[in-house]
PDB file of N, CA and C in Angstrom:
ATOM      1  N   MET I 193      71.489 309.790 117.833  1.00  0.00           N
ATOM      2  CA  MET I 193      72.283 311.243 118.642  1.00  0.00           C
ATOM      3  C   MET I 193      71.683 310.752 120.190  1.00  0.00           C
ATOM      4  N   ILE I 194      72.562 311.660 120.451  1.00  0.00           N
ATOM      5  CA  ILE I 194      72.477 311.750 122.300  1.00  0.00           C
ATOM      6  C   ILE I 194      71.331 312.730 122.456  1.00  0.00           C
ATOM      7  N   SER I 195      70.619 312.755 123.211  1.00  0.00           N
ATOM      8  CA  SER I 195      69.807 314.539 124.059  1.00  0.00           C
ATOM      9  C   SER I 195      69.941 314.013 125.308  1.00  0.00           C
ATOM     10  N   TYR I 196      70.246 315.409 125.894  1.00  0.00           N
ATOM     11  CA  TYR I 196      69.814 315.332 126.908  1.00  0.00           C
ATOM     12  C   TYR I 196      68.668 315.875 127.891  1.00  0.00           C
ATOM     13  N   GLU I 197      67.903 315.813 126.747  1.00  0.00           N
ATOM     14  CA  GLU I 197      66.454 316.206 127.719  1.00  0.00           C
ATOM     15  C   GLU I 197      65.801 315.519 128.752  1.00  0.00           C
ATOM     16  N   PRO I 198      66.706 313.998 128.910  1.00  0.00           N
ATOM     17  CA  PRO I 198      66.330 314.028 129.822  1.00  0.00           C
ATOM     18  C   PRO I 198      66.745 314.830 131.368  1.00  0.00           C
ATOM     19  N   LEU I 199      68.136 315.042 131.210  1.00  0.00           N
ATOM     20  CA  LEU I 199      68.508 315.834 132.304  1.00  0.00           C
ATOM     21  C   LEU I 199      68.000 317.237 132.334  1.00  0.00           C
ATOM     22  N   ILE I 200      67.341 318.277 131.585  1.00  0.00           N
ATOM     23  CA  ILE I 200      66.287 318.834 132.025  1.00  0.00           C
ATOM     24  C   ILE I 200      65.211 318.339 132.296  1.00  0.00           C
ATOM     25  N   LYS I 201      64.612 317.182 132.346  1.00  0.00           N
ATOM     26  CA  LYS I 201      63.100 316.922 133.140  1.00  0.00           C
ATOM     27  C   LYS I 201      63.733 316.547 134.267  1.00  0.00           C
ATOM     28  N   THR I 202      65.312 315.918 134.772  1.00  0.00           N
ATOM     29  CA  THR I 202      65.454 315.841 136.217  1.00  0.00           C
ATOM     30  C   THR I 202      65.473 317.457 136.805  1.00  0.00           C
ATOM     31  N   LEU I 203      66.098 318.214 136.078  1.00  0.00           N
ATOM     32  CA  LEU I 203      67.165 319.220 136.695  1.00  0.00           C
ATOM     33  C   LEU I 203      65.040 319.534 137.340  1.00  0.00           C
ATOM     34  N   GLN I 204      64.641 320.137 136.747  1.00  0.00           N
ATOM     35  CA  GLN I 204      62.952 320.082 136.852  1.00  0.00           C
ATOM     36  C   GLN I 204      62.799 319.947 137.909  1.00  0.00           C
ATOM     37  N   GLU I 205      62.243 318.178 137.964  1.00  0.00           N
ATOM     38  CA  GLU I 205      62.071 318.073 138.841  1.00  0.00           C
ATOM     39  C   GLU I 205      62.412 318.569 140.468  1.00  0.00           C
ATOM     40  N   ARG I 206      63.833 318.145 140.193  1.00  0.00           N
ATOM     41  CA  ARG I 206      64.499 318.744 141.373  1.00  0.00           C
ATOM     42  C   ARG I 206      64.481 319.612 141.866  1.00  0.00           C
ATOM     43  N   GLY I 207      64.368 321.086 140.983  1.00  0.00           N
ATOM     44  CA  GLY I 207      63.866 322.484 141.154  1.00  0.00           C
ATOM     45  C   GLY I 207      66.020 322.647 141.196  1.00  0.00           C
ATOM     46  N   ILE I 208      66.010 322.285 140.352  1.00  0.00           N
ATOM     47  CA  ILE I 208      67.750 322.574 140.046  1.00  0.00           C
ATOM     48  C   ILE I 208      68.354 323.210 138.589  1.00  0.00           C
ATOM     49  N   LYS I 209      68.512 324.611 139.080  1.00  0.00           N
ATOM     50  CA  LYS I 209      68.499 324.780 137.158  1.00  0.00           C
ATOM     51  C   LYS I 209      70.219 324.753 136.668  1.00  0.00           C
ATOM     52  N   ARG I 210      70.202 324.767 135.452  1.00  0.00           N
ATOM     53  CA  ARG I 210      71.344 324.132 134.838  1.00  0.00           C
ATOM     54  C   ARG I 210      72.903 325.026 135.378  1.00  0.00           C
ATOM     55  N   SER I 211      72.359 326.383 135.563  1.00  0.00           N
ATOM     56  CA  SER I 211      73.153 327.015 136.195  1.00  0.00           C
ATOM     57  C   SER I 211      74.048 326.687 137.525  1.00  0.00           C
ATOM     58  N   ASP I 212      73.218 325.718 138.262  1.00  0.00           N
ATOM     59  CA  ASP I 212      73.470 325.468 139.631  1.00  0.00           C
ATOM     60  C   ASP I 212      75.177 325.065 139.152  1.00  0.00           C
ATOM     61  N   LEU I 213      74.793 323.794 137.724  1.00  0.00           N
ATOM     62  CA  LEU I 213      76.040 323.321 137.794  1.00  0.00           C
ATOM     63  C   LEU I 213      77.062 323.439 137.513  1.00  0.00           C
ATOM     64  N   ARG I 214      77.571 324.966 137.677  1.00  0.00           N
ATOM     65  CA  ARG I 214      78.514 325.716 137.158  1.00  0.00           C
ATOM     66  C   ARG I 214      79.246 325.423 137.991  1.00  0.00           C
ATOM     67  N   GLN I 215      79.447 324.965 139.497  1.00  0.00           N
ATOM     68  CA  GLN I 215      80.209 324.569 140.714  1.00  0.00           C
ATOM     69  C   GLN I 215      80.915 323.631 140.258  1.00  0.00           C
ATOM     70  N   HIS I 216      80.552 322.824 139.464  1.00  0.00           N
ATOM     71  CA  HIS I 216      81.197 321.323 139.310  1.00  0.00           C
ATOM     72  C   HIS I 216      81.347 321.178 138.025  1.00  0.00           C
ATOM     73  N   MET I 217      81.257 322.252 136.564  1.00  0.00           N
ATOM     74  CA  MET I 217      81.555 322.086 135.333  1.00  0.00           C
ATOM     75  C   MET I 217      82.246 323.486 134.655  1.00  0.00           C
ATOM     76  N   SER I 218      82.798 323.429 133.976  1.00  0.00           N
ATOM     77  CA  SER I 218      82.953 324.953 133.040  1.00  0.00           C
ATOM     78  C   SER I 218      81.583 324.704 132.133  1.00  0.00           C
ATOM     79  N   SER I 219      81.226 326.193 131.815  1.00  0.00           N
ATOM     80  CA  SER I 219      80.465 326.854 131.866  1.00  0.00           C
ATOM     81  C   SER I 219      80.180 326.206 130.081  1.00  0.00           C
ATOM     82  N   ALA I 220      81.575 326.355 129.795  1.00  0.00           N
ATOM     83  CA  ALA I 220      81.445 325.814 127.710  1.00  0.00           C
ATOM     84  C   ALA I 220      80.634 323.767 127.926  1.00  0.00           C
ATOM     85  N   THR I 221      81.073 323.160 128.784  1.00  0.00           N
ATOM     86  CA  THR I 221      80.353 321.829 128.729  1.00  0.00           C
ATOM     87  C   THR I 221      79.036 322.226 129.832  1.00  0.00           C
ATOM     88  N   ILE I 222      79.101 323.267 130.338  1.00  0.00           N
ATOM     89  CA  ILE I 222      76.887 323.706 130.535  1.00  0.00           C
ATOM     90  C   ILE I 222      76.380 323.508 129.016  1.00  0.00           C
ATOM     91  N   ALA I 223      77.549 324.488 127.871  1.00  0.00           N
ATOM     92  CA  ALA I 223      76.759 325.285 126.477  1.00  0.00           C
ATOM     93  C   ALA I 223      76.949 323.250 125.728  1.00  0.00           C
ATOM     94  N   LYS I 224      77.827 322.751 126.117  1.00  0.00           N
ATOM     95  CA  LYS I 224      77.606 321.307 125.381  1.00  0.00           C
ATOM     96  C   LYS I 224      76.416 320.746 125.623  1.00  0.00           C
ATOM     97  N   LEU I 225      76.032 320.058 126.934  1.00  0.00           N
ATOM     98  CA  LEU I 225      74.777 319.874 127.163  1.00  0.00           C
ATOM     99  C   LEU I 225      73.292 320.873 126.514  1.00  0.00           C
ATOM    100  N   ALA I 226      73.223 322.180 126.921  1.00  0.00           N
ATOM    101  CA  ALA I 226      71.982 322.978 126.595  1.00  0.00           C
ATOM    102  C   ALA I 226      71.587 321.992 124.774  1.00  0.00           C
ATOM    103  N   ASN I 227      73.055 321.616 123.763  1.00  0.00           N
ATOM    104  CA  ASN I 227      73.243 322.216 122.691  1.00  0.00           C
ATOM    105  C   ASN I 227      73.175 321.067 122.062  1.00  0.00           C
ATOM    106  N   ASN I 228      73.114 319.447 122.855  1.00  0.00           N
ATOM    107  CA  ASN I 228      73.098 318.271 122.402  1.00  0.00           C
ATOM    108  C   ASN I 228      74.108 318.165 121.783  1.00  0.00           C
ATOM    109  N   GLU I 229      75.288 318.192 122.539  1.00  0.00           N
ATOM    110  CA  GLU I 229      77.021 317.974 121.690  1.00  0.00           C
ATOM    111  C   GLU I 229      77.222 317.195 122.993  1.00  0.00           C
ATOM    112  N   PHE I 230      77.969 316.495 122.409  1.00  0.00           N
ATOM    113  CA  PHE I 230      79.036 315.263 122.483  1.00  0.00           C
ATOM    114  C   PHE I 230      79.793 315.857 124.452  1.00  0.00           C
ATOM    115  N   VAL I 231      80.264 315.531 125.318  1.00  0.00           N
ATOM    116  CA  VAL I 231      80.308 315.439 126.158  1.00  0.00           C
ATOM    117  C   VAL I 231      80.598 313.634 126.883  1.00  0.00           C
ATOM    118  N   SER I 232      82.214 314.047 128.088  1.00  0.00           N
ATOM    119  CA  SER I 232      82.453 312.654 128.398  1.00  0.00           C
ATOM    120  C   SER I 232      81.739 312.068 129.190  1.00  0.00           C
ATOM    121  N   LEU I 233      82.671 311.408 129.249  1.00  0.00           N
ATOM    122  CA  LEU I 233      81.843 310.318 130.289  1.00  0.00           C
ATOM    123  C   LEU I 233      81.867 311.099 131.774  1.00  0.00           C
ATOM    124  N   LYS I 234      83.148 311.124 131.717  1.00  0.00           N
ATOM    125  CA  LYS I 234      83.382 311.422 133.043  1.00  0.00           C
ATOM    126  C   LYS I 234      82.365 312.311 133.525  1.00  0.00           C
ATOM    127  N   THR I 235      82.089 313.400 132.662  1.00  0.00           N
ATOM    128  CA  THR I 235      80.919 314.469 133.112  1.00  0.00           C
ATOM    129  C   THR I 235      79.630 314.151 133.373  1.00  0.00           C
ATOM    130  N   ILE I 236      79.319 312.875 132.693  1.00  0.00           N
ATOM    131  CA  ILE I 236      78.053 312.067 132.719  1.00  0.00           C
ATOM    132  C   ILE I 236      77.999 311.728 134.656  1.00  0.00           C
ATOM    133  N   ASP I 237      78.997 311.137 134.444  1.00  0.00           N
ATOM    134  CA  ASP I 237      79.375 310.860 135.866  1.00  0.00           C
ATOM    135  C   ASP I 237      79.228 311.311 137.003  1.00  0.00           C
ATOM    136  N   THR I 238      80.099 312.706 136.770  1.00  0.00           N
ATOM    137  CA  THR I 238      79.360 313.826 137.610  1.00  0.00           C
ATOM    138  C   THR I 238      78.078 314.277 138.269  1.00  0.00           C
ATOM    139  N   ILE I 239      77.706 314.485 136.569  1.00  0.00           N
ATOM    140  CA  ILE I 239      76.650 314.976 137.195  1.00  0.00           C
ATOM    141  C   ILE I 239      75.247 313.714 138.380  1.00  0.00           C
ATOM    142  N   CYS I 240      75.423 312.390 137.121  1.00  0.00           N
ATOM    143  CA  CYS I 240      74.694 310.989 138.157  1.00  0.00           C
ATOM    144  C   CYS I 240      75.220 311.370 139.670  1.00  0.00           C
ATOM    145  N   ARG I 241      76.196 311.668 139.898  1.00  0.00           N
ATOM    146  CA  ARG I 241      76.920 311.591 141.417  1.00  0.00           C
ATOM    147  C   ARG I 241      76.521 313.349 142.253  1.00  0.00           C
ATOM    148  N   LEU I 242      76.835 314.291 141.427  1.00  0.00           N
ATOM    149  CA  LEU I 242      75.512 314.862 141.893  1.00  0.00           C
ATOM    150  C   LEU I 242      74.456 314.910 142.200  1.00  0.00           C
ATOM    151  N   LEU I 243      73.189 314.655 141.506  1.00  0.00           N
ATOM    152  CA  LEU I 243      71.771 314.080 141.168  1.00  0.00           C
ATOM    153  C   LEU I 243      71.630 313.263 141.973  1.00  0.00           C
ATOM    154  N   HIS I 244      72.207 312.273 142.303  1.00  0.00           N
ATOM    155  CA  HIS I 244      72.117 310.833 142.783  1.00  0.00           C
ATOM    156  C   HIS I 244      70.689 310.584 142.287  1.00  0.00           C
ATOM    157  N   CYS I 245      71.697 309.911 140.274  1.00  0.00           N
ATOM    158  CA  CYS I 245      70.468 309.497 139.626  1.00  0.00           C
ATOM    159  C   CYS I 245      71.012 308.646 138.705  1.00  0.00           C
ATOM    160  N   ARG I 246      70.486 307.647 137.466  1.00  0.00           N
ATOM    161  CA  ARG I 246      71.067 306.918 136.898  1.00  0.00           C
ATOM    162  C   ARG I 246      71.168 307.397 135.517  1.00  0.00           C
ATOM    163  N   VAL I 247      72.220 307.195 134.767  1.00  0.00           N
ATOM    164  CA  VAL I 247      72.394 307.202 133.199  1.00  0.00           C
ATOM    165  C   VAL I 247      71.304 307.972 132.436  1.00  0.00           C
ATOM    166  N   ASP I 248      69.842 307.016 132.538  1.00  0.00           N
ATOM    167  CA  ASP I 248      68.283 307.976 131.761  1.00  0.00           C
ATOM    168  C   ASP I 248      68.102 308.331 132.131  1.00  0.00           C
ATOM    169  N   GLU I 249      68.189 309.404 133.596  1.00  0.00           N
ATOM    170  CA  GLU I 249      67.961 309.652 133.818  1.00  0.00           C
ATOM    171  C   GLU I 249      68.494 311.157 134.118  1.00  0.00           C
ATOM    172  N   VAL I 250      69.621 311.231 132.267  1.00  0.00           N
ATOM    173  CA  VAL I 250      70.503 312.090 132.381  1.00  0.00           C
ATOM    174  C   VAL I 250      70.769 312.038 131.016  1.00  0.00           C
ATOM    175  N   ILE I 251      70.641 311.142 130.113  1.00  0.00           N
ATOM    176  CA  ILE I 251      70.791 311.019 128.594  1.00  0.00           C
ATOM    177  C   ILE I 251      69.551 309.881 127.674  1.00  0.00           C
ATOM    178  N   VAL I 252      69.629 310.206 126.600  1.00  0.00           N
ATOM    179  CA  VAL I 252      68.332 309.151 125.489  1.00  0.00           C
ATOM    180  C   VAL I 252      68.928 309.239 124.635  1.00  0.00           C
ATOM    181  N   TYR I 253      69.234 308.135 123.748  1.00  0.00           N
ATOM    182  CA  TYR I 253      69.943 308.351 122.241  1.00  0.00           C
ATOM    183  C   TYR I 253      68.505 307.745 121.172  1.00  0.00           C
ATOM    184  N   ILE I 254      68.844 309.002 119.780  1.00  0.00           N
ATOM    185  CA  ILE I 254      67.074 309.356 119.638  1.00  0.00           C
ATOM    186  C   ILE I 254      68.040 308.872 118.164  1.00  0.00           C
ATOM    187  N   GLU I 255      67.303 307.326 117.759  1.00  0.00           N
ATOM    188  CA  GLU I 255      67.631 307.360 116.025  1.00  0.00           C
ATOM    189  C   GLU I 255      67.497 308.124 115.406  1.00  0.00           C
ATOM    190  N   GLU I 256      69.188 308.527 114.973  1.00  0.00           N
ATOM    191  CA  GLU I 256      68.641 309.985 113.770  1.00  0.00           C
ATOM    192  C   GLU I 256      68.164 309.606 112.417  1.00  0.00           C
ATOM    193  N   ASN I 257      68.663 308.260 111.305  1.00  0.00           N
ATOM    194  CA  ASN I 257      68.468 308.055 110.684  1.00  0.00           C
ATOM    195  C   ASN I 257      68.367 306.800 110.005  1.00  0.00           C
ATOM    196  N   GLU I 258      67.017 306.393 109.798  1.00  0.00           N
ATOM    197  CA  GLU I 258      66.833 304.954 109.264  1.00  0.00           C
ATOM    198  C   GLU I 258      67.919 304.215 108.741  1.00  0.00           C
ATOM    199  N   ASN I 259      67.984 305.088 107.354  1.00  0.00           N
ATOM    200  CA  ASN I 259      68.750 304.993 106.139  1.00  0.00           C
ATOM    201  C   ASN I 259      69.808 304.486 106.777  1.00  0.00           C
ATOM    202  N   ASP I 260      70.711 304.627 107.653  1.00  0.00           N
ATOM    203  CA  ASP I 260      72.450 304.657 107.954  1.00  0.00           C
ATOM    204  C   ASP I 260      72.444 303.453 108.215  1.00  0.00           C
ATOM    205  N   GLU I 261      73.676 302.632 107.849  1.00  0.00           N
ATOM    206  CA  GLU I 261      74.222 301.275 107.924  1.00  0.00           C
ATOM    207  C   GLU I 261      74.396 300.963 109.144  1.00  0.00           C
ATOM    208  N   PRO I 262      74.322 299.851 109.444  1.00  0.00           N
ATOM    209  CA  PRO I 262      74.921 299.906 111.003  1.00  0.00           C
ATOM    210  C   PRO I 262      76.111 299.277 110.886  1.00  0.00           C
ATOM    211  N   MET I 263      77.017 299.909 112.199  1.00  0.00           N
ATOM    212  CA  MET I 263      78.665 299.705 111.504  1.00  0.00           C
ATOM    213  C   MET I 263      78.460 297.987 112.131  1.00  0.00           C
ATOM    214  N   GLU I 264      79.838 297.601 110.967  1.00  0.00           N
ATOM    215  CA  GLU I 264      80.374 296.532 111.075  1.00  0.00           C
ATOM    216  C   GLU I 264      79.936 295.566 113.135  1.00  0.00           C
ATOM    217  N   GLY I 265      79.665 294.748 112.554  1.00  0.00           N
ATOM    218  CA  GLY I 265      79.605 293.901 114.406  1.00  0.00           C
ATOM    219  C   GLY I 265      78.237 294.567 114.512  1.00  0.00           C
ATOM    220  N   ASN I 266      77.790 295.576 114.455  1.00  0.00           N
ATOM    221  CA  ASN I 266      76.761 295.673 115.268  1.00  0.00           C
ATOM    222  C   ASN I 266      75.605 295.622 114.676  1.00  0.00           C
ATOM    223  N   GLU I 267      75.245 294.723 113.959  1.00  0.00           N
ATOM    224  CA  GLU I 267      74.108 294.244 113.313  1.00  0.00           C
ATOM    225  C   GLU I 267      72.974 293.987 114.085  1.00  0.00           C
ATOM    226  N   PRO I 268      72.183 293.980 113.577  1.00  0.00           N
ATOM    227  CA  PRO I 268      71.008 294.139 114.277  1.00  0.00           C
ATOM    228  C   PRO I 268      70.561 292.449 114.347  1.00  0.00           C
ATOM    229  N   THR I 269      70.401 291.476 115.145  1.00  0.00           N
ATOM    230  CA  THR I 269      69.939 290.221 115.780  1.00  0.00           C
ATOM    231  C   THR I 269      68.839 289.164 115.313  1.00  0.00           C
TER     232      THR I 269
END
């Protein structure tokens, strides 16, 4: 699962509100971020460009279920 918790932390550290992002993206996209729903890489790129930050300051991957089988070709080595 992708989480945008790092984005919330980055915004707080910089004194920026999520609503301030509305100048650069739709309210629907901001709602997706608030609900940890998928957004495009273009949106992630826009956020990184606006905040002058790295991707890991916007998103983090959280493994949901250890019972999930890896996709073919993605087996751990």
